Coordinates of C-alpha atoms in Angstrom, one line a residue:
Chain A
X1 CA 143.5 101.7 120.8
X2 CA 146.3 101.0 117.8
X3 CA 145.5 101.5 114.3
X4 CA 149.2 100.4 113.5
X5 CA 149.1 100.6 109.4
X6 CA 146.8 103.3 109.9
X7 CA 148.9 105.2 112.0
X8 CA 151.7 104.6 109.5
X9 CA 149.5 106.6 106.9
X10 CA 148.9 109.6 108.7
X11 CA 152.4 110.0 109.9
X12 CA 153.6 109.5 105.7
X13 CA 150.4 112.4 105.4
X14 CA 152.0 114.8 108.3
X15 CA 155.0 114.5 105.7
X16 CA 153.1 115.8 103.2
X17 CA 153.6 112.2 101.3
X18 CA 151.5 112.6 98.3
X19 CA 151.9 109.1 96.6
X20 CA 150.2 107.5 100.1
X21 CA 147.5 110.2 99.9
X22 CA 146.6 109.3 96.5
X23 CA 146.8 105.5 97.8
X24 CA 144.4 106.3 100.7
X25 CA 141.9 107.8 97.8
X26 CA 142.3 104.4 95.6
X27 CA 141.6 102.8 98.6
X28 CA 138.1 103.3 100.2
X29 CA 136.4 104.5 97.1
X30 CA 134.7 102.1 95.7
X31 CA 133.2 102.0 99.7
X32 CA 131.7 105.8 98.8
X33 CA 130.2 105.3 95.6
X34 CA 128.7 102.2 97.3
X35 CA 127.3 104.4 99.9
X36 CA 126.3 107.0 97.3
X37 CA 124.7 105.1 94.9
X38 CA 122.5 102.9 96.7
X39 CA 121.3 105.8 98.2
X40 CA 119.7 107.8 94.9
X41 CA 123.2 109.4 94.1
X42 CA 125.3 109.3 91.1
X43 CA 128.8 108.3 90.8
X44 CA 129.7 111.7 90.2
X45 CA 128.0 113.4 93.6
X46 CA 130.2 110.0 95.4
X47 CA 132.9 111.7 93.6
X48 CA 132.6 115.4 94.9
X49 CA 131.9 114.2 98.7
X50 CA 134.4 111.3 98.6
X51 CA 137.0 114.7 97.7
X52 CA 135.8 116.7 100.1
X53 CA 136.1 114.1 102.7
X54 CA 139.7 113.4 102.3
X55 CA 141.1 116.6 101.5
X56 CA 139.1 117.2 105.1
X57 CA 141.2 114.0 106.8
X58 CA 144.5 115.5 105.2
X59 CA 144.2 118.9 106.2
X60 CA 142.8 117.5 110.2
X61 CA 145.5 115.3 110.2
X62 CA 148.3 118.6 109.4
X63 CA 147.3 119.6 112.7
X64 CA 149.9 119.0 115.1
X65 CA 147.2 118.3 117.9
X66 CA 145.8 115.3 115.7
X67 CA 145.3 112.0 117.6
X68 CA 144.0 109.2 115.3
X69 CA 140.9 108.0 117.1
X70 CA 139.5 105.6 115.1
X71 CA 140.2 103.8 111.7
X72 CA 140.8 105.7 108.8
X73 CA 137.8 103.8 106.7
X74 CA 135.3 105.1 109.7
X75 CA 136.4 108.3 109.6
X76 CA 135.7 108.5 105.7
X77 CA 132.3 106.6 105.9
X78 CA 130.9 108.5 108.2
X79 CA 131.9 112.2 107.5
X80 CA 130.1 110.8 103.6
X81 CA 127.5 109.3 105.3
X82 CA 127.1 112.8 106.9
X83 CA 128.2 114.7 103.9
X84 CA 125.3 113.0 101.9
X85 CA 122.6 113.0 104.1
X86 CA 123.2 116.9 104.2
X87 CA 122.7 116.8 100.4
X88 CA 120.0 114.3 100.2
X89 CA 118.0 116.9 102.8
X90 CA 118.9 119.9 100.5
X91 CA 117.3 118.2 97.5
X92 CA 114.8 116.3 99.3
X93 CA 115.3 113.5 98.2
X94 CA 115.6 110.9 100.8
X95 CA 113.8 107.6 99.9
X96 CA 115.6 105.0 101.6
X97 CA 117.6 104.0 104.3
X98 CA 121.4 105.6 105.2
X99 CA 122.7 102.9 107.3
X100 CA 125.2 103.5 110.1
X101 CA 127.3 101.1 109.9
X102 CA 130.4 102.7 111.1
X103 CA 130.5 105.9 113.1
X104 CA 132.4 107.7 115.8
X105 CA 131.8 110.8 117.9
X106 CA 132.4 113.8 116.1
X107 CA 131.5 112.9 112.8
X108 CA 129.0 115.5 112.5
X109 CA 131.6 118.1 113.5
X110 CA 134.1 116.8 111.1
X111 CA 131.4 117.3 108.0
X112 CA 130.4 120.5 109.5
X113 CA 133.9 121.9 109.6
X114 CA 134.5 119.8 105.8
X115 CA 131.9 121.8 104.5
X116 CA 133.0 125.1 105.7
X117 CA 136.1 124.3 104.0
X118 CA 134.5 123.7 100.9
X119 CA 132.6 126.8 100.8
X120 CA 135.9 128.8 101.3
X121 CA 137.6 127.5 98.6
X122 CA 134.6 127.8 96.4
X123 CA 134.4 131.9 97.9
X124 CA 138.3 132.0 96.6
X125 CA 137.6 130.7 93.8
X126 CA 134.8 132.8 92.7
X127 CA 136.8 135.8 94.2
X128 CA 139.7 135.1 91.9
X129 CA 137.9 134.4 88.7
X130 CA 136.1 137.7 89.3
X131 CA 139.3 139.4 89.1
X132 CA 140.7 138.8 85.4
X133 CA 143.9 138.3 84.0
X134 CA 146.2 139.2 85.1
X135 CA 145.6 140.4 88.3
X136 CA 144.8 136.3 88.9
X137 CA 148.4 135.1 87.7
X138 CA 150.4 138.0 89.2
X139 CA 148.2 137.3 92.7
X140 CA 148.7 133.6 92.3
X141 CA 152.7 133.8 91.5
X142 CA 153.1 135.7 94.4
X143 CA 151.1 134.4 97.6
X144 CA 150.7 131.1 96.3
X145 CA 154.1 129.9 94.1
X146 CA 156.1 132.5 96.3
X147 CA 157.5 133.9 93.1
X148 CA 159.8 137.0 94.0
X149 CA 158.3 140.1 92.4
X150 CA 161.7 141.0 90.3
X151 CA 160.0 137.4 88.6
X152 CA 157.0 138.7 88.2
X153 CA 158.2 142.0 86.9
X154 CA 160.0 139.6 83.9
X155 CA 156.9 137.6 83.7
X156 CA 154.7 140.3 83.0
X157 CA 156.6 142.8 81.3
X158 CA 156.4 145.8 83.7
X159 CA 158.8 148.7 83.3
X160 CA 160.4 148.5 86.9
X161 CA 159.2 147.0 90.3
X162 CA 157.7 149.8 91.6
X163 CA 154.8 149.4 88.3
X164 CA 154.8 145.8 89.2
X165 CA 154.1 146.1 93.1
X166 CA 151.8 148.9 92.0
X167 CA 149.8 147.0 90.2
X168 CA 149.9 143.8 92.6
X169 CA 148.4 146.3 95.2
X170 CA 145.8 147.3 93.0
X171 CA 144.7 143.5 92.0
X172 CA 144.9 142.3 96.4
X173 CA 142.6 145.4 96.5
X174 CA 140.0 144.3 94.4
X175 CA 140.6 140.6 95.4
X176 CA 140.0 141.6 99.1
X177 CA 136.7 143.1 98.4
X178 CA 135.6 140.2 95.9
X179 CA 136.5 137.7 98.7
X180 CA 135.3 139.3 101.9
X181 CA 131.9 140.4 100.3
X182 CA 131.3 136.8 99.3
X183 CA 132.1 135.4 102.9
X184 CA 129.9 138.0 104.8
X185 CA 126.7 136.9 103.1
X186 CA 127.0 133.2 104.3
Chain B
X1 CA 151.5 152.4 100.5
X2 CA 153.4 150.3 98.8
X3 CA 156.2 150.4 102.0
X4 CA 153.8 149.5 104.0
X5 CA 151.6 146.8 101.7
X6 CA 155.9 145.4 101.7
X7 CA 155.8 145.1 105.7
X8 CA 152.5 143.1 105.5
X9 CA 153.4 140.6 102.7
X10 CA 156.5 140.1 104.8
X11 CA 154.4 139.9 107.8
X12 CA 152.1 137.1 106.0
X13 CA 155.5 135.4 105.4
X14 CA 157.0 135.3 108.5
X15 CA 160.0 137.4 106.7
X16 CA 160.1 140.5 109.2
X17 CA 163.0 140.7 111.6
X18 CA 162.4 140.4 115.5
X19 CA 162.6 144.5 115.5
X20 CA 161.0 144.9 112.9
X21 CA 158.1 142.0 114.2
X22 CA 158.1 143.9 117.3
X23 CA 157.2 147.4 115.9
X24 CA 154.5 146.2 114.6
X25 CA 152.9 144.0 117.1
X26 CA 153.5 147.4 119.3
X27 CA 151.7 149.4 116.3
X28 CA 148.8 147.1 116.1
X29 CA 148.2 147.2 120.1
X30 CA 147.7 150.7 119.9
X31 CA 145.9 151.5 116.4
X32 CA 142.9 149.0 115.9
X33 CA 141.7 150.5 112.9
X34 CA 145.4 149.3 111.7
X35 CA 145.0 145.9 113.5
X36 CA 142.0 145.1 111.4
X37 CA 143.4 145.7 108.5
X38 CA 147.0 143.4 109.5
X39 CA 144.4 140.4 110.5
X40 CA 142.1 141.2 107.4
X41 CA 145.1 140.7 105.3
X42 CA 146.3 137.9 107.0
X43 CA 142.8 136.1 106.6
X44 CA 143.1 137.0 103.0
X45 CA 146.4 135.3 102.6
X46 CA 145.6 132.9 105.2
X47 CA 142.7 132.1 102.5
X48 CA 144.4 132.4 99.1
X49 CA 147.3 129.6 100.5
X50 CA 144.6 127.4 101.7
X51 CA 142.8 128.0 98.0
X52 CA 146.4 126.9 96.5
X53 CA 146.9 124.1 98.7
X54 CA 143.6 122.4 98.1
X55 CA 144.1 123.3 94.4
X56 CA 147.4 121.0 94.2
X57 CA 145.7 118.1 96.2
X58 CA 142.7 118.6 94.4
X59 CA 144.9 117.7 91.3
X60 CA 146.5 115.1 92.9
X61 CA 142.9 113.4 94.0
X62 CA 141.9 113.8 90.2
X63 CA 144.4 112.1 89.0
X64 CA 144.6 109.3 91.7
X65 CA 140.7 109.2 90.2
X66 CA 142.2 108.6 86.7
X67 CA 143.8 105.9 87.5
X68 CA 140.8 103.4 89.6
X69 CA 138.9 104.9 86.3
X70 CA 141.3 102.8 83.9
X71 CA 139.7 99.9 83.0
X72 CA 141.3 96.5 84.4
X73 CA 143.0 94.6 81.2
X74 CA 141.0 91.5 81.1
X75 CA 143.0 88.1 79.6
X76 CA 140.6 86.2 77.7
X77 CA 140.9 82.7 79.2
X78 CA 142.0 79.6 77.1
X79 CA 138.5 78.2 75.1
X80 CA 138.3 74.1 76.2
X81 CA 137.7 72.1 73.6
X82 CA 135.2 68.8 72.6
X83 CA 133.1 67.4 75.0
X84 CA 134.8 68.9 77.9
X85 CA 133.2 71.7 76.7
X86 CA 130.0 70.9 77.0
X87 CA 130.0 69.2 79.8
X88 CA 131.1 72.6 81.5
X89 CA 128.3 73.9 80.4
X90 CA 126.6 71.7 81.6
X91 CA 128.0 72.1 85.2
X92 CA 127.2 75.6 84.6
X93 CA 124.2 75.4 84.0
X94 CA 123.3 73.6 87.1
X95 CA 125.0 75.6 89.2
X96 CA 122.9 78.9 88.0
X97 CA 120.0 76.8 89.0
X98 CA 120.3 75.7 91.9
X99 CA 121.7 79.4 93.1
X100 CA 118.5 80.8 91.3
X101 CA 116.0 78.0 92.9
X102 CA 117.8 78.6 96.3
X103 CA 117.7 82.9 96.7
X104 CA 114.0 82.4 95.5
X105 CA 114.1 80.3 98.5
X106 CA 115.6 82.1 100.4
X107 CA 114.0 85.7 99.8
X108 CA 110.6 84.2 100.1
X109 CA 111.2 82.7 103.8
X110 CA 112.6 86.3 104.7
X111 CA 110.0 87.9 103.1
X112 CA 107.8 86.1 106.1
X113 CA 110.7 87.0 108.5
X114 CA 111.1 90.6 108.6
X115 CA 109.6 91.8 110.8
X116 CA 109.5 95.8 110.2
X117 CA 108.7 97.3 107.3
X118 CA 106.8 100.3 105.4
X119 CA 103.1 100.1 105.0
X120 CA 101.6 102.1 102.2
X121 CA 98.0 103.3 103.6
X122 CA 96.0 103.0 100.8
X123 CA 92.5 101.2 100.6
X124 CA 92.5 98.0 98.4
X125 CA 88.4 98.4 97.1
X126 CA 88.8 95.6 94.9
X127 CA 89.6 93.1 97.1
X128 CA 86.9 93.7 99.7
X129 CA 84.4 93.7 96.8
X130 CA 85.5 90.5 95.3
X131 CA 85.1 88.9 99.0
X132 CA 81.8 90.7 99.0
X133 CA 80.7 89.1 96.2
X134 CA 81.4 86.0 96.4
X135 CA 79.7 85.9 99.3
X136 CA 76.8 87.0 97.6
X137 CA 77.3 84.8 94.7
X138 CA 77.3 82.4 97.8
X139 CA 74.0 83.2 99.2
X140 CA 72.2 84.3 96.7
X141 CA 73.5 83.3 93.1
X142 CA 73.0 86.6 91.7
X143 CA 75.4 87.6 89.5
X144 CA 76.2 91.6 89.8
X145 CA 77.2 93.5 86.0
X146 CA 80.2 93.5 85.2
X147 CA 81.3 97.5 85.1
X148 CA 84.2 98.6 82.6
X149 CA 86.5 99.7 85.2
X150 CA 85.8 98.9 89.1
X151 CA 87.3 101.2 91.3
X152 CA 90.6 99.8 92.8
X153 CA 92.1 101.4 95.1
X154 CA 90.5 104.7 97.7
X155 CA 92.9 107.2 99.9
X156 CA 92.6 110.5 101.1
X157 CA 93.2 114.2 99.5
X158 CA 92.7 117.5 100.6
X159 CA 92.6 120.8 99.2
X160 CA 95.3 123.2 99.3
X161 CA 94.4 126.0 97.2
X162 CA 90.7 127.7 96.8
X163 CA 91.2 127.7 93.3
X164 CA 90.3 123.5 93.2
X165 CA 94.4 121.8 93.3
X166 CA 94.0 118.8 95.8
X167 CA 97.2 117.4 97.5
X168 CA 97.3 113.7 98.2
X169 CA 99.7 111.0 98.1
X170 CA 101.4 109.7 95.4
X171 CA 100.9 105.8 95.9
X172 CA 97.4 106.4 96.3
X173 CA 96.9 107.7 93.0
X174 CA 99.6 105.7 90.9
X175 CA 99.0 103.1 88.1
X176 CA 95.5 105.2 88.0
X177 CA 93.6 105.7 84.5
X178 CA 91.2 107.8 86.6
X179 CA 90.7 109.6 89.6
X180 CA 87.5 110.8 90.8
X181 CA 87.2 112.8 94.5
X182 CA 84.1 113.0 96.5
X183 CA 83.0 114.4 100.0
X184 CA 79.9 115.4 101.2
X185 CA 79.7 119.4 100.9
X186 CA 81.2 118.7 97.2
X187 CA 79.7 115.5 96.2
X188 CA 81.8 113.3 93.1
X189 CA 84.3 115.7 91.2
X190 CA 86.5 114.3 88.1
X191 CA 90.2 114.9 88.9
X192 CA 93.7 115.6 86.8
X193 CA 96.8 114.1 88.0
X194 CA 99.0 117.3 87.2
X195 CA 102.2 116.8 89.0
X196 CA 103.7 113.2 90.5
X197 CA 106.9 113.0 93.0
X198 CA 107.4 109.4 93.8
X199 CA 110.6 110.0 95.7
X200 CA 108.5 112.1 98.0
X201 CA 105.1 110.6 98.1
X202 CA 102.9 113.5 96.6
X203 CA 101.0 114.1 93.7
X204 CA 98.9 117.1 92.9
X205 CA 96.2 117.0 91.4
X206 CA 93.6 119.4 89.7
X207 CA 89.8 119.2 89.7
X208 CA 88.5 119.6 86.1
X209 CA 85.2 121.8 87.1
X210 CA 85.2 124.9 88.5
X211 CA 84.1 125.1 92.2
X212 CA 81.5 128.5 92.6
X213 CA 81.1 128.2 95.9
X214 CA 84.8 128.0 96.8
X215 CA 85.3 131.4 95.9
X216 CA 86.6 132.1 99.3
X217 CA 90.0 132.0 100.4
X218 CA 90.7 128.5 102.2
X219 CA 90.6 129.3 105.9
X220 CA 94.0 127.1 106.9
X221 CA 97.6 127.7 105.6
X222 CA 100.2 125.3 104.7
X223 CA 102.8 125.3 107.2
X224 CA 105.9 126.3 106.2
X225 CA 107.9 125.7 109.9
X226 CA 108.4 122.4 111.0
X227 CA 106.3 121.3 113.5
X228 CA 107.6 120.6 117.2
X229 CA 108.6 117.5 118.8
X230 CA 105.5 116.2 120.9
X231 CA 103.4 118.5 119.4
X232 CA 99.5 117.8 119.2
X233 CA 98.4 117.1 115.8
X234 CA 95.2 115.6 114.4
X235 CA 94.0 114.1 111.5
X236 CA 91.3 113.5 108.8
X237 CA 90.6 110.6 106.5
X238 CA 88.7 107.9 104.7
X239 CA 89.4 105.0 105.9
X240 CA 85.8 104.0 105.6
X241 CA 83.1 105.8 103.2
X242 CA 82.6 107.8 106.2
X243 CA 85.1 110.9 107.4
X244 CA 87.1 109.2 110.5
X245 CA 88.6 111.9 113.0
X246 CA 92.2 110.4 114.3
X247 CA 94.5 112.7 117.0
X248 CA 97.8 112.2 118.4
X249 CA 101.1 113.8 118.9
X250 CA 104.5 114.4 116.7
X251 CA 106.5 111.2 118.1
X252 CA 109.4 112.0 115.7
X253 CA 110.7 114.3 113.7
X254 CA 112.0 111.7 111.5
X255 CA 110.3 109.2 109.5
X256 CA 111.0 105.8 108.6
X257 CA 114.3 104.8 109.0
X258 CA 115.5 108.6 109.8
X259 CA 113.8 110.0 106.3
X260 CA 114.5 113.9 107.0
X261 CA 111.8 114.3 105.0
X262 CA 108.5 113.3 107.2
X263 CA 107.6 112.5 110.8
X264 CA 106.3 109.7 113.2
X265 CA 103.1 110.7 114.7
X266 CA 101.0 108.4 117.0
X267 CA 97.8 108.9 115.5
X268 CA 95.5 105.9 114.7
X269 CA 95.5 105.5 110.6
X270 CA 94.1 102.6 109.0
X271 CA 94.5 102.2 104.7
X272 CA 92.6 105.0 103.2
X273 CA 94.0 107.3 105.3
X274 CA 96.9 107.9 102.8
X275 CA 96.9 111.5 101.7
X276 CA 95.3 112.7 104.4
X277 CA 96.1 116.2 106.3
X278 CA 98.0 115.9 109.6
X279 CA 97.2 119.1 111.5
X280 CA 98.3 121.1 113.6
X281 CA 96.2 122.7 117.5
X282 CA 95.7 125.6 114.8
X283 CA 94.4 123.9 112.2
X284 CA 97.4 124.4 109.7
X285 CA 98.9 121.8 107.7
X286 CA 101.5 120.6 109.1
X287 CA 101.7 117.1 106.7
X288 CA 100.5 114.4 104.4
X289 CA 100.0 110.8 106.3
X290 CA 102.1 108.1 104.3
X291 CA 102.6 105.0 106.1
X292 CA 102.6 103.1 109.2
X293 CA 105.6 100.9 110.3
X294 CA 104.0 97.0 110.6
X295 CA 105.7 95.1 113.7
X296 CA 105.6 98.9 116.1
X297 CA 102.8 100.0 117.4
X298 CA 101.3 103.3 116.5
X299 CA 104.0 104.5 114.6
X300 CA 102.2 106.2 111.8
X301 CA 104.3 108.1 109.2
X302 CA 103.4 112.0 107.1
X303 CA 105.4 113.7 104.8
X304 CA 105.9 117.1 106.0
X305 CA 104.6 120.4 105.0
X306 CA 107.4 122.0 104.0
X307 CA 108.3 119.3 101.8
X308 CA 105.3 119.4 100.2
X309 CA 105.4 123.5 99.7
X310 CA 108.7 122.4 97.8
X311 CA 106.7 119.9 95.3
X312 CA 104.0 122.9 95.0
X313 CA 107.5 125.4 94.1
X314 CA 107.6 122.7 91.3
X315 CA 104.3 122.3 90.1
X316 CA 103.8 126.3 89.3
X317 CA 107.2 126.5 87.5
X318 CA 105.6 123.6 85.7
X319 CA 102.2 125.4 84.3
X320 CA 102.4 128.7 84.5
X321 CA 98.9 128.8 82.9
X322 CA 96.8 127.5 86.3
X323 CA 98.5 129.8 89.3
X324 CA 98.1 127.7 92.2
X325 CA 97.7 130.3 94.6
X326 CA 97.9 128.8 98.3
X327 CA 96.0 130.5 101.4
X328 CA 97.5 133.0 103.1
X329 CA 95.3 133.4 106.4
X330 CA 94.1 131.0 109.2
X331 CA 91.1 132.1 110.1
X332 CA 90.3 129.5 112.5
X333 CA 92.9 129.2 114.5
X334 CA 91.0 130.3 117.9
X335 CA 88.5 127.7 117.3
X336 CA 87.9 124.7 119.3
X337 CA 88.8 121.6 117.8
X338 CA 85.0 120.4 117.0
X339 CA 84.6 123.9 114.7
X340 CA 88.1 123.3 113.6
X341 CA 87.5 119.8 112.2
X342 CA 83.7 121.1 111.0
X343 CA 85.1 123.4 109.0
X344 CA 88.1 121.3 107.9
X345 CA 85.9 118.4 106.9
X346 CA 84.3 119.8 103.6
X347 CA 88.1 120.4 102.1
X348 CA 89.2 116.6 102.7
X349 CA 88.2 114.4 100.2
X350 CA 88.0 110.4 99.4
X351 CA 90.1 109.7 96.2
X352 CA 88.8 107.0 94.4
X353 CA 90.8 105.6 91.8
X354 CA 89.8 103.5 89.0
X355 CA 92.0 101.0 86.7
X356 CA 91.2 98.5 84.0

């Protein structure tokens, strides 16, 4: 099977192509908050799953083994469809019908592993907003804007480079122990 | 430290040379207390780029958000003028008619159509005593009293702590001004209505006199597992003024249309049976029967027990004042189903609700 335009998209999302990724959101989410609200949400919960969703498409897609095997729109309906039955359970608050329109193997999985992926970044967040300024910034610049750390040094204000790795050390230290203790207890 | 928190970063950054790549990969294979810390740093960065990453797409999802958010300009069309107006209005107006004459069509045949949907089992007592008396009026012209509120509507309750809160369910009891319980150990008790959930079917209520010779702990526990597929469960109710005995097994563990939140059993349940205890070859609580699907046979529907633990988790967050303190020991769970249901039978109830 050929999803042609389809097929298009993810190649423009292996490129990292950010304007069709933002096209791809505008796209299907009217379809979510559909889903959502009929189904004793709020526009906001469509919101947060609807995120989740594609950020999980974008980052499965990155992966070189990636084979497109159905249309885009299934995949997003039914890893939300999944997404917010999970929820609905939590809260117990089921009262109607979740219709499965549109499915394809896997779907569970793909929610499963979307989830898992939410709750890491949530864990890093938490982790980095434990650790203060500005332990978060220098940690930031460096891992994540690849800053060199004679930048950081300027940044910052430290003396000589040996203060500022010092003190980088110190700050992945604490961050390591913030993180890690977070992830064992799930 | 700092030479060697330098090799991992590098490391982390694919940065090393092939030598120097090597001397590691050599240095982890022999120390593992070292190659735990290489992999627990690279999980750490592996973690803190994949936090970044999703930050900037996050951003990017936000503000692709901003924009389906902007409101769509909307160009005022040209007014017509004169007659031409009104005779669009008039066009108008017989459109909307004919659409609203036709889905009222419509909808009603379907309404005869469908052929599956959710049956609320509660008892309608008015309606079988206005049939009864006009018959009466029929055969004997005598003309019964008029009393200030007839009872409307019976279903079943059941007690779930010793301390007099009845569980039942919540379509039994609503549009209720009041509720009165009765069984035969008990006789007729006046009953609060302390704590609805529509979304889940159960209401809680609270009889107003205190029981003295419930002092004793209830001898069944509310489950707090769910229950197995195929399963054998039973059931009590009032379908009739008289206690009626149903059994079966646990068909589904999904109610209607896949609700997560109850089960199909295939227990016979009849209205008035709403409310009612689904138990378990122990005689715990396993769930509240709901429904039946019309069209299937025996496909009866009960909110399960752990759902309704959750709706108890709100009611004593809600008054703090009346501790609804559930049982904590089964003490008949090596009785034979005859004692079981024996004993059961005086803390099931008939909930009679009246309405003007």
């Amino acid at each position: 099977m050929a999803y042609y335009f389809d097929e298009l998209i993810v190649s423009e999302i292996r490129k990292k192509n950010e304007g069709v990724l933002r096209e791809l959101y505008k796209t299907h989410y009217a379809m979510i908050v559909n889903l959502v609200c009929t189904n004793s949400g709020t526009e906001q919960e469509a919101k947060d799953i609807y995120q989740e969703a594609v950020l999980a498409f974008y980052e499965r897609a990155q992966q070189a083994n990636f084979i497109l095997t159905c249309k885009i729109k299934t995949y997003l309906y039914a890893v939300c469809r999944r997404l917010w039955l999970k929820q609905l359970q939590a809260k117990k608050r089921f009262q109607g019908t979740l219709e499965e329109t549109e499915s394809f193997p896997g779907a569970d999985e793909e929610a499963l592993n979307a989830e898992e992926k939410e709750k890491q970044f949530a864990d890093m967040k938490t982790a980095l907003e434990g650790l203060g300024e500005p332990c978060r910034s220098i940690i930031e610049d460096f891992y994540i804007h690849d800053l060199s750390m004679e930048t950081i040094r300027e940044k910052f204000g430290y003396t000589n480079a040996d203060n500022a790795k010092n003190q980088k050390y110190k700050c992945l230290q604490r961050l390591k122990k913030l993180f890690f203790d977070a992830y064992k207890d799930h | 430290m700092n030479t060697e928190q330098d090799l991992l970063d590098r490391y982390a950054k694919g940065t090393l040379s092939a030598q120097e790549t090597a001397a590691l990969e050599e240095r982890m294979k022999q120390d593992p207390a070292f190659r735990e810390q290489v992999e627990k740093h690279l999980s750490l960065i592996n973690a803190l780029r994949f936090y970044g990453e999703r930050s900037r797409l996050l951003k990017t999802l936000d503000d692709a958000h901003q924009e389906i958010e902007t409101p769509v300009k909307v160009v005022p069309l040209a007014r017509p003028v004169g007659w031409k107006r009104y005779w669009m209005t008039a066009v108008a107006a017989s459109v909307a008619l004919i659409s609203i004459l036709g889905t009222l069509f419509m909808t009603r045949s379907l309404d005869t159509k469908q052929t599956a949907i959710y049956k609320e089992l509660r008892r309608n007592v008015e309606q079988i005593k206005k049939s009864q008396k006009l018959m009466m009026e029929d055969m004997a012209e005598v003309k019964e009293k008029p009393k200030p509120s007839p009872e409307a509507y019976a279903g079943t309750g059941f007690l779930i702590s010793s301390n007099g809160y009845v569980a039942t369910s919540y379509h039994v009891i609503k549009e209720s001004d009041s509720v009165i319980i009765e069984n035969a150990r008990f006789g007729r008790l006046k009953a609060t209505i302390i704590h609805n959930d529509p979304a889940n079917d159960v209401s809680i209520l609270k009889i107003e006199q205190k029981l003295d010779d419930l002092a004793q702990p209830l001898p069944y526990t509310l489950s707090m597992t769910e229950a197995n597929l195929a399963e054998d469960v039973y059931t009590l109710g009032y379908p009739r003024e008289d206690i009626v005995f149903g059994e079966g097994s646990v068909s589904a563990l999904t109610g209607f249309k896949q609700n997560p939140n109850a089960y199909q059993v295939s227990v016979p349940v009849n209205p008035g049976n709403s409310g009612g205890p689904l138990l378990n070859a122990k005689g715990d609580l396993v769930g509240v029967i709901s429904g039946i699907e019309t069209g299937t046979m025996g496909a009866a529907f009960a909110i399960k027990s752990t759902v309704l633990m959750d709706v108890i988790g709100q009611v004593t967050v809600d008054s703090v004042a009346l501790p609804l303190t559930l049982p904590k020991q089964n003490t008949m769970k090596n009785s034979t189903r005859v004692q079981q249901v024996k004993r059961w039978k005086d803390f099931v109830f008939m909930v009679r609700v009246y309405k003007n």
